PDB file of C-alpha atoms in Angstrom:
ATOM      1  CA  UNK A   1     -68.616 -15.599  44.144  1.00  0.00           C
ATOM      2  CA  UNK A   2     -69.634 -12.090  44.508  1.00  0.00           C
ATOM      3  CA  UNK A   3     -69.029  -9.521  41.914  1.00  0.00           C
ATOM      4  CA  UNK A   4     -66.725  -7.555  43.980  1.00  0.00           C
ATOM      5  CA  UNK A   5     -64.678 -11.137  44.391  1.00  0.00           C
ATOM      6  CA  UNK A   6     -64.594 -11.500  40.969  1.00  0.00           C
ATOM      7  CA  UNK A   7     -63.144  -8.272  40.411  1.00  0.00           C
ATOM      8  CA  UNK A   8     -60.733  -8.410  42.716  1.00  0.00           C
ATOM      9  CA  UNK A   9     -59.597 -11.695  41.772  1.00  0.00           C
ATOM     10  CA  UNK A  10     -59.755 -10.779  37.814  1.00  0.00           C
ATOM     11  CA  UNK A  11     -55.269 -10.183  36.733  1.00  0.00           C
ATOM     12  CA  UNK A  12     -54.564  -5.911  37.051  1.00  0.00           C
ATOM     13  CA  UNK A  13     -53.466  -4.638  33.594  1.00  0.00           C
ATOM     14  CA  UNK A  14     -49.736  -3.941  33.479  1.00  0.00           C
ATOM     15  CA  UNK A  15     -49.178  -0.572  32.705  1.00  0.00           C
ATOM     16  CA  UNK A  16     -45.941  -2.301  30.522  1.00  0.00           C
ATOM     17  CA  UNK A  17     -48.067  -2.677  27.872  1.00  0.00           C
ATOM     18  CA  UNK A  18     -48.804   0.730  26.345  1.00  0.00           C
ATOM     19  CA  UNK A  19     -45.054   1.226  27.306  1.00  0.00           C
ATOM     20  CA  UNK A  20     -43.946  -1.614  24.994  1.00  0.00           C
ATOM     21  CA  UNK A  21     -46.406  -0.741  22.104  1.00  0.00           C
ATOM     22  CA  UNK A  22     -44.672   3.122  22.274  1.00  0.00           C
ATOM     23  CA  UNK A  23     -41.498   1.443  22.441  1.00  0.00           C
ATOM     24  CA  UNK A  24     -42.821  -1.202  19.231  1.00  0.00           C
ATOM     25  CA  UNK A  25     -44.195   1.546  17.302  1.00  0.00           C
ATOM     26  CA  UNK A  26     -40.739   4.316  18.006  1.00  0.00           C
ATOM     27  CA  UNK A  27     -38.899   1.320  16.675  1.00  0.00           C
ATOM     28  CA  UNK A  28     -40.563   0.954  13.964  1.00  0.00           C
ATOM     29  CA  UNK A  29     -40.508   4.507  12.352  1.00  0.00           C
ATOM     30  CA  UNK A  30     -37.150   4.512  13.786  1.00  0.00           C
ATOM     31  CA  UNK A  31     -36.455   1.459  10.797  1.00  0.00           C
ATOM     32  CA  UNK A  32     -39.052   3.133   8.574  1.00  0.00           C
ATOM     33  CA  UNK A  33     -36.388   6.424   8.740  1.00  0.00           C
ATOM     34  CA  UNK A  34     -33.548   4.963   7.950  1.00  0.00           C
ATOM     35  CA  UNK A  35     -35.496   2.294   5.051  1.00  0.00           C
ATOM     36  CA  UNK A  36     -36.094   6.224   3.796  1.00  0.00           C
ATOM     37  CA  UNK A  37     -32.806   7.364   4.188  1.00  0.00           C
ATOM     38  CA  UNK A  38     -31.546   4.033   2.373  1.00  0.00           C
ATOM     39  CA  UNK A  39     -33.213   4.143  -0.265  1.00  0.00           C
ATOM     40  CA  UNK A  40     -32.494   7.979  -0.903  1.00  0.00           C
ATOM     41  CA  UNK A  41     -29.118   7.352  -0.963  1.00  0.00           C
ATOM     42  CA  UNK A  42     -29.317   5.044  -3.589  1.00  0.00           C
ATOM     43  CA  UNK A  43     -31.010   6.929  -5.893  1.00  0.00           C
ATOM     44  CA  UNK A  44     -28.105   9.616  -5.345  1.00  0.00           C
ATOM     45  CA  UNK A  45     -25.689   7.216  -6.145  1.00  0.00           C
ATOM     46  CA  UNK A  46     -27.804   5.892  -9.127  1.00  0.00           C
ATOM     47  CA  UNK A  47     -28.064   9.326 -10.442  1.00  0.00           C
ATOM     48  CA  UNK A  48     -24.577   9.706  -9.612  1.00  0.00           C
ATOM     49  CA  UNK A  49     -23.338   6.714 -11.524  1.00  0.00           C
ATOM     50  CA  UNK A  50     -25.511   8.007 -14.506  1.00  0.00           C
ATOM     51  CA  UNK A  51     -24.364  10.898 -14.796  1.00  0.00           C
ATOM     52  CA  UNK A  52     -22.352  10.736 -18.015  1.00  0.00           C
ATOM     53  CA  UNK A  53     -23.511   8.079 -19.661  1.00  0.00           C
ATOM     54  CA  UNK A  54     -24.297   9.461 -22.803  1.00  0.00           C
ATOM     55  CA  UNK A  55     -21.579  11.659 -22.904  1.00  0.00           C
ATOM     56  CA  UNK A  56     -19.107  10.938 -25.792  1.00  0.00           C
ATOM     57  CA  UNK A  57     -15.552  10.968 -26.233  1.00  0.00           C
ATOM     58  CA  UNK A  58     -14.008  14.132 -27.247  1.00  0.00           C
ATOM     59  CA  UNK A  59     -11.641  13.380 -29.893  1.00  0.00           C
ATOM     60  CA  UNK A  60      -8.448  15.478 -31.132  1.00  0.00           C
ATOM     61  CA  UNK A  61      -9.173  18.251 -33.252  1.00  0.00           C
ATOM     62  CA  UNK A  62      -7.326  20.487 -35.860  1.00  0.00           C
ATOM     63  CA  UNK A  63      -7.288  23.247 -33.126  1.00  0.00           C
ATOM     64  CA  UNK A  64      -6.755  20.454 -29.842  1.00  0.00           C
ATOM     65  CA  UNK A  65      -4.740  17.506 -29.595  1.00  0.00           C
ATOM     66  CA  UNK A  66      -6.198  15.246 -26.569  1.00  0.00           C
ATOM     67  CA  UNK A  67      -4.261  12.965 -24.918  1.00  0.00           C
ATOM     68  CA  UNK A  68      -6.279  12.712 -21.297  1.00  0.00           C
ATOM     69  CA  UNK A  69      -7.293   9.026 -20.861  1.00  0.00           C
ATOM     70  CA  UNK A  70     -10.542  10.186 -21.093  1.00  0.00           C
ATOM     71  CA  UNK A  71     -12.944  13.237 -21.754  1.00  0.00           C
ATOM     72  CA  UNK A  72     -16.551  13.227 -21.680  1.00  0.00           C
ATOM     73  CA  UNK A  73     -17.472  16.251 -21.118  1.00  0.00           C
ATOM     74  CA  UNK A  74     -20.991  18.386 -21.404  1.00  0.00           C
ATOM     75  CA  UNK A  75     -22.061  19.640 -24.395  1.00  0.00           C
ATOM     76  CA  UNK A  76     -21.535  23.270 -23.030  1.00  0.00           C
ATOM     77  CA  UNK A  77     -18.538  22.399 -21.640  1.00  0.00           C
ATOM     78  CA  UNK A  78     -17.482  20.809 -24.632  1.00  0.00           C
ATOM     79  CA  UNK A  79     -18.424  23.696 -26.743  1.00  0.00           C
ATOM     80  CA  UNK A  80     -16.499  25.939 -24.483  1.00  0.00           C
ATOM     81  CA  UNK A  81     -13.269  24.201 -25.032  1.00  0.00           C
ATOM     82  CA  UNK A  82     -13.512  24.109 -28.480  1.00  0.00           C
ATOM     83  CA  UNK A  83     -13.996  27.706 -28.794  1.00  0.00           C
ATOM     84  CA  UNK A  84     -11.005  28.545 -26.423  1.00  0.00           C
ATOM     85  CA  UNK A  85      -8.923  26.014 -28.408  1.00  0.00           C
ATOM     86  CA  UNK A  86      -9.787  27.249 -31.966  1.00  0.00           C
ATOM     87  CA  UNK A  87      -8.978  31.132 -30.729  1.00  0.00           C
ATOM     88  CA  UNK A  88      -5.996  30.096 -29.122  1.00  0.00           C
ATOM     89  CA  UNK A  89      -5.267  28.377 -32.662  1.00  0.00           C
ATOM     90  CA  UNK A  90      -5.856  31.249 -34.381  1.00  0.00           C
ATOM     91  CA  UNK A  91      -3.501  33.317 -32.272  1.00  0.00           C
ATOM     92  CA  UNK A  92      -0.333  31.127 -32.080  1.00  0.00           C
ATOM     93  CA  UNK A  93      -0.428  28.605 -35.063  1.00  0.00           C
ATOM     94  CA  UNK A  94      -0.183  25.704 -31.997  1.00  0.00           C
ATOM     95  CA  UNK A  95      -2.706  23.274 -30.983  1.00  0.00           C
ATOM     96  CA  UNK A  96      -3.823  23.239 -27.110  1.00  0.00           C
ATOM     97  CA  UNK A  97      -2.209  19.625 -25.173  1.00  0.00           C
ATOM     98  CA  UNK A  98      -5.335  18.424 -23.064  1.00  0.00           C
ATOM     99  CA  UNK A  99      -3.901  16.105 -20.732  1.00  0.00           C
ATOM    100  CA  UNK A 100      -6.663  15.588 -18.455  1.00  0.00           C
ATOM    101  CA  UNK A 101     -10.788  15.381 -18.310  1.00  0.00           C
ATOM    102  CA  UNK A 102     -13.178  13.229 -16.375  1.00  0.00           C
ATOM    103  CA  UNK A 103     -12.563  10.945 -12.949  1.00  0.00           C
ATOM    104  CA  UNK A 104     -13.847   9.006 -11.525  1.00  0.00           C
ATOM    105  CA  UNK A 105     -13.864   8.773  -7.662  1.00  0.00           C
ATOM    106  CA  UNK A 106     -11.371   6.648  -6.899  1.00  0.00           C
ATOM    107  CA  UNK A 107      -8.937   8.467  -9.926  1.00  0.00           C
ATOM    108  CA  UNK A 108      -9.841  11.847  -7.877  1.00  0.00           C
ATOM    109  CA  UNK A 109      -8.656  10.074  -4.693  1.00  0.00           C
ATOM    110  CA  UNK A 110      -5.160   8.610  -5.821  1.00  0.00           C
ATOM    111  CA  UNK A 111      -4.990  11.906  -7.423  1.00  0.00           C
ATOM    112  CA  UNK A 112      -5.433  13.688  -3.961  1.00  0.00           C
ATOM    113  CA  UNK A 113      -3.647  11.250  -2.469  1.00  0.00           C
ATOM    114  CA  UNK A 114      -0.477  12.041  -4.473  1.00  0.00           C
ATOM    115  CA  UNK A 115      -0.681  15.620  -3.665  1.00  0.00           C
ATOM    116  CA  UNK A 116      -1.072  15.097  -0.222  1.00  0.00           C
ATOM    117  CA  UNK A 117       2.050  13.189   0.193  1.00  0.00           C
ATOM    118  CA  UNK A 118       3.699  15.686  -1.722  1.00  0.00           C
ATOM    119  CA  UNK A 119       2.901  18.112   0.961  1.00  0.00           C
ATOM    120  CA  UNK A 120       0.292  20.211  -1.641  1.00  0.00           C
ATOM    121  CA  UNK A 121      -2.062  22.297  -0.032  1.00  0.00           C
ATOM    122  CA  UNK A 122      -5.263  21.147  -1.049  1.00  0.00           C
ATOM    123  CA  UNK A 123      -7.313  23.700   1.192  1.00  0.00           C
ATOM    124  CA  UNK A 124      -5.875  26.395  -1.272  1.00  0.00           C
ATOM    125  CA  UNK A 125      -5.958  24.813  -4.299  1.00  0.00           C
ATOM    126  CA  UNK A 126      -9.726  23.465  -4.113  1.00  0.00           C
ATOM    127  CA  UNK A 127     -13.248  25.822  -3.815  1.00  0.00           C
ATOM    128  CA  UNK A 128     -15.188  23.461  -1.342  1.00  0.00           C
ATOM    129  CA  UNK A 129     -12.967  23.973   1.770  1.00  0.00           C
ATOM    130  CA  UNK A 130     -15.215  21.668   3.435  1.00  0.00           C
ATOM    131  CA  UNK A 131     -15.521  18.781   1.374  1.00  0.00           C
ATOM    132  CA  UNK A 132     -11.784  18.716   1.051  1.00  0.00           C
ATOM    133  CA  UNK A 133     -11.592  18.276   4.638  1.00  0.00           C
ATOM    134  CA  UNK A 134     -13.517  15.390   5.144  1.00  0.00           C
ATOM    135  CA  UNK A 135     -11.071  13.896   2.337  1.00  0.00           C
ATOM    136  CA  UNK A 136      -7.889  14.717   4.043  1.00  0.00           C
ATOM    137  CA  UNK A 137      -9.672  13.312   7.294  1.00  0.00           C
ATOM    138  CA  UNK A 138     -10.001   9.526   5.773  1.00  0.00           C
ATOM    139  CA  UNK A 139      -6.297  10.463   4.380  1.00  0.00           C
ATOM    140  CA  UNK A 140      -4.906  11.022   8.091  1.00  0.00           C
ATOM    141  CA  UNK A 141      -7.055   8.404   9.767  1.00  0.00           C
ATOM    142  CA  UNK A 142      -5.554   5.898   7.110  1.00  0.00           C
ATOM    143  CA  UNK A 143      -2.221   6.242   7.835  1.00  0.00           C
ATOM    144  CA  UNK A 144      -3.426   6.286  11.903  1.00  0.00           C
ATOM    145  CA  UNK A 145      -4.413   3.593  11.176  1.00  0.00           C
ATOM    146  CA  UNK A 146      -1.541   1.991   9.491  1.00  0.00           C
ATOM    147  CA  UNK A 147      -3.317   1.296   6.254  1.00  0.00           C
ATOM    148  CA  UNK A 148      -1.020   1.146   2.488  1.00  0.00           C
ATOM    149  CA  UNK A 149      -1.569   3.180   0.196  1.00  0.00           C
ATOM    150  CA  UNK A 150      -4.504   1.314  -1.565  1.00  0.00           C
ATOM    151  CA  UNK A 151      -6.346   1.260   1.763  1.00  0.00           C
ATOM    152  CA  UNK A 152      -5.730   5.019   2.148  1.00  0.00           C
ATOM    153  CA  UNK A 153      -7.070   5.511  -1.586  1.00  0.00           C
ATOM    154  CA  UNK A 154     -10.291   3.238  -0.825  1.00  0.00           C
ATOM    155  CA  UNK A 155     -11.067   5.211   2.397  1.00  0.00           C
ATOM    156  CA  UNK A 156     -10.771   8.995   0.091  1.00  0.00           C
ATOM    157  CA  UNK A 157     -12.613   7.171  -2.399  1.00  0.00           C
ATOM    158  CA  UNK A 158     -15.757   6.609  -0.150  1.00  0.00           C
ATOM    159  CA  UNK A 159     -16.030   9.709   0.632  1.00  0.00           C
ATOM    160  CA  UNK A 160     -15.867  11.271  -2.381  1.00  0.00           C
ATOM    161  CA  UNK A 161     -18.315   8.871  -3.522  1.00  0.00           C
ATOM    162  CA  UNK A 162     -20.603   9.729  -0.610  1.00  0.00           C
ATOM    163  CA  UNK A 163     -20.113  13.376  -2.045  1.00  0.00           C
ATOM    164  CA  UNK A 164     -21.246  12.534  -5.158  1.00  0.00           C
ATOM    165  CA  UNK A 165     -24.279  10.763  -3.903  1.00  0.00           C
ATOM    166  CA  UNK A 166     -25.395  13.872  -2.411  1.00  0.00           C
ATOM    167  CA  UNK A 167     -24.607  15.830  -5.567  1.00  0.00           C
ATOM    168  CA  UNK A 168     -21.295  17.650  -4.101  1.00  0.00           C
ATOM    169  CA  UNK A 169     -18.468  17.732  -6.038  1.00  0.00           C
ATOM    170  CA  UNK A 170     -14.941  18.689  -5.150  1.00  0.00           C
ATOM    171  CA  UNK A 171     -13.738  18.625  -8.294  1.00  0.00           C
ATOM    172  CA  UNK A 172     -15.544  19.910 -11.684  1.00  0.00           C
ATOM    173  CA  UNK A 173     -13.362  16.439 -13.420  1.00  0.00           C
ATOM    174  CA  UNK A 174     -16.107  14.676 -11.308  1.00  0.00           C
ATOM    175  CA  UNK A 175     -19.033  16.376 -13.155  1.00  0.00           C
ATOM    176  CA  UNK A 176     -17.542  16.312 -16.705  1.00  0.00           C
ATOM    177  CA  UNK A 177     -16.876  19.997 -16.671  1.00  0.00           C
ATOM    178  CA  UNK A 178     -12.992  20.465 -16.593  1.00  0.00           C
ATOM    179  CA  UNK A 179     -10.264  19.950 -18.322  1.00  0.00           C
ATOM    180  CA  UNK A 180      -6.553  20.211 -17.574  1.00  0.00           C
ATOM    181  CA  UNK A 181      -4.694  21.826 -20.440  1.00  0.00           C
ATOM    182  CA  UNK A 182      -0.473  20.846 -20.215  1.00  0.00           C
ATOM    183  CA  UNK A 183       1.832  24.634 -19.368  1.00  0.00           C
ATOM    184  CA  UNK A 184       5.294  22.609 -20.541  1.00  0.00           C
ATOM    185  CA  UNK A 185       7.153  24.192 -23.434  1.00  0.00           C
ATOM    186  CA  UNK A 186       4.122  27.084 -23.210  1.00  0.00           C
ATOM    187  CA  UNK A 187       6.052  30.373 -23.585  1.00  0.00           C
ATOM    188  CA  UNK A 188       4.798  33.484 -21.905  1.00  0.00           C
ATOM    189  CA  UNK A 189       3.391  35.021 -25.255  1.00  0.00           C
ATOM    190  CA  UNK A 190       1.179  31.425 -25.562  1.00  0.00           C
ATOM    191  CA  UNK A 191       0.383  31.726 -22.126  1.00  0.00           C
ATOM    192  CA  UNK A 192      -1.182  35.297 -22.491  1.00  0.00           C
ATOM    193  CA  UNK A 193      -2.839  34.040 -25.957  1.00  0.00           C
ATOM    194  CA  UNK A 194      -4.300  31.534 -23.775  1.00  0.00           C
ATOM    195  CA  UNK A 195      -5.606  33.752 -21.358  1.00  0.00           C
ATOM    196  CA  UNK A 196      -7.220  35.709 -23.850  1.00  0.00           C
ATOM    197  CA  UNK A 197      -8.840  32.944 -25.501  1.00  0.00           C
ATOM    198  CA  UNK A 198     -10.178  32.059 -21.845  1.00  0.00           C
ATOM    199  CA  UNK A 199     -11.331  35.186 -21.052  1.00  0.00           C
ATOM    200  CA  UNK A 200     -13.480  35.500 -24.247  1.00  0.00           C
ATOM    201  CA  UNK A 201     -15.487  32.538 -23.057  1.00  0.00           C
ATOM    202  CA  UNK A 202     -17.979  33.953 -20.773  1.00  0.00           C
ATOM    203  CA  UNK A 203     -18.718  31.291 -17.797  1.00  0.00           C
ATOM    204  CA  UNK A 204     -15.208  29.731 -17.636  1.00  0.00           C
ATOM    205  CA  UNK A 205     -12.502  29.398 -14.989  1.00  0.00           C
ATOM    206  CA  UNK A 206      -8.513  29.594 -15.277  1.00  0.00           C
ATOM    207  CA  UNK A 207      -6.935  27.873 -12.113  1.00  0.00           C
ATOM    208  CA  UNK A 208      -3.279  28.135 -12.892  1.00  0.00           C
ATOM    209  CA  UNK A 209      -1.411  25.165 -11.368  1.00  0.00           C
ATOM    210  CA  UNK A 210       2.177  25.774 -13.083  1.00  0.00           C
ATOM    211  CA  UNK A 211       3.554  25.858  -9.476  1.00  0.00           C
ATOM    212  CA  UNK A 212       2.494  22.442  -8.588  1.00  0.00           C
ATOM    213  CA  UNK A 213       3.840  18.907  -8.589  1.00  0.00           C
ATOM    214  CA  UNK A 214       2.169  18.308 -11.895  1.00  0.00           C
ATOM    215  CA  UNK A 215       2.022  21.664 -14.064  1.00  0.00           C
ATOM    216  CA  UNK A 216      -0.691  22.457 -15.968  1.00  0.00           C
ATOM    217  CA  UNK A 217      -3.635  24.948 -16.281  1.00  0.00           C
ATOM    218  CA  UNK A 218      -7.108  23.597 -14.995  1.00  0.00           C
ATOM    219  CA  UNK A 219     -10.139  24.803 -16.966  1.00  0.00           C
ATOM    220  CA  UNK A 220     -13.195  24.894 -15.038  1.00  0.00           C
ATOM    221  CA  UNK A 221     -15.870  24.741 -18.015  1.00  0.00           C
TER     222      UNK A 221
END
């Protein structure tokens, strides 16, 4: 055979090969991305699931009387509180009610949840106008999708967890910075010693909620 036969006889490379390779090797940082993304998500939602662990309880004082289920809070937060507390104290002779503190996601959710079907407007009454609305998106596609209340709760609870993972936060109860201080039986005079004792803490937030379902007076801290 001549060498001419021999090449003509010898198989043609398929040109399917460097497109399968390309296709091989796309796939494969295509999986490499997402391993990436994975595994950054998880060490959001590890940090997230840290965060507070250390914290302790804050306990009633002479100047506070707590009552939330629970509040862990930061130490400047904490410090904050007990400042505001002691001057408001000093003004009226009457201990400040704290009747709420830290959540976790799925207590932020049922919480939302509550307002929701209340008819609250949560677009006014939270910062993040965005994060809020991909909350009351899993609240309307539960009930389009017919789910009970617990399902409904779940689905807001995701996402707030997702949130969290990604260090947003639509709530400051989330990040052990807030605490809910109770309005009933406060008298206008209290009130305004409470708003002075606020506004001699440099770095903290009144949110007056009196004219919600559940009264109170949020302390971003």
């Amino acid at each position: 055979m001549t060498l001419v036969g021999a090449m003509m006889l010898a198989p043609a490379r398929s040109s399917a090969v460097p497109l399968a390779d390309a296709a091989q090797s796309d796939a494969a940082q295509s999986d490499a991305a997402q391993s990436d993304a994975a595994q950054s998500d998880a060490v959001a939602l590890k940090k997230s699931r840290a965060r507070g662990k250390g914290l302790r309880q804050q306990r009633s004082t002479r100047y506070m009387r707590v009552v939330a289920r629970s509040l862990r809070l930061t130490e400047k937060a904490r410090g904050r509180l007990l400042r505001i507390a002691e001057r408001y104290f000093d003004d009226t002779g009457r201990k400040l009610v704290i009747t709420g503190g830290d959540r976790t996601a799925r207590g932020q959710a049922r919480l939302m949840y509550k307002k929701l079907e209340r008819g609250e407007d949560l677009i006014k009454l939270y910062a993040r106008d965005d994060l809020v609305t991909e909350i009351m998106d899993a609240y309307e596609g539960g009930k389009a999708d017919g789910l009970g209340t617990n399902g409904i709760v779940r689905a807001m609870a995701a996402v707030i967890k997702d949130q969290m993972a990604n260090d947003q936060y639509v709530s400051r109860h989330l990040q052990f910075t807030a605490a809910d201080v109770r309005s009933r039986r406060m008298t206008e005079e209290q009130h305004a010693a409470f708003v002075r004792a606020v506004r001699a803490e440099p770095g903290v937030r009144l949110v007056d909620e009196r004219d919600t379902a559940s009264p109170h007076l949020h302390l971003n801290l």
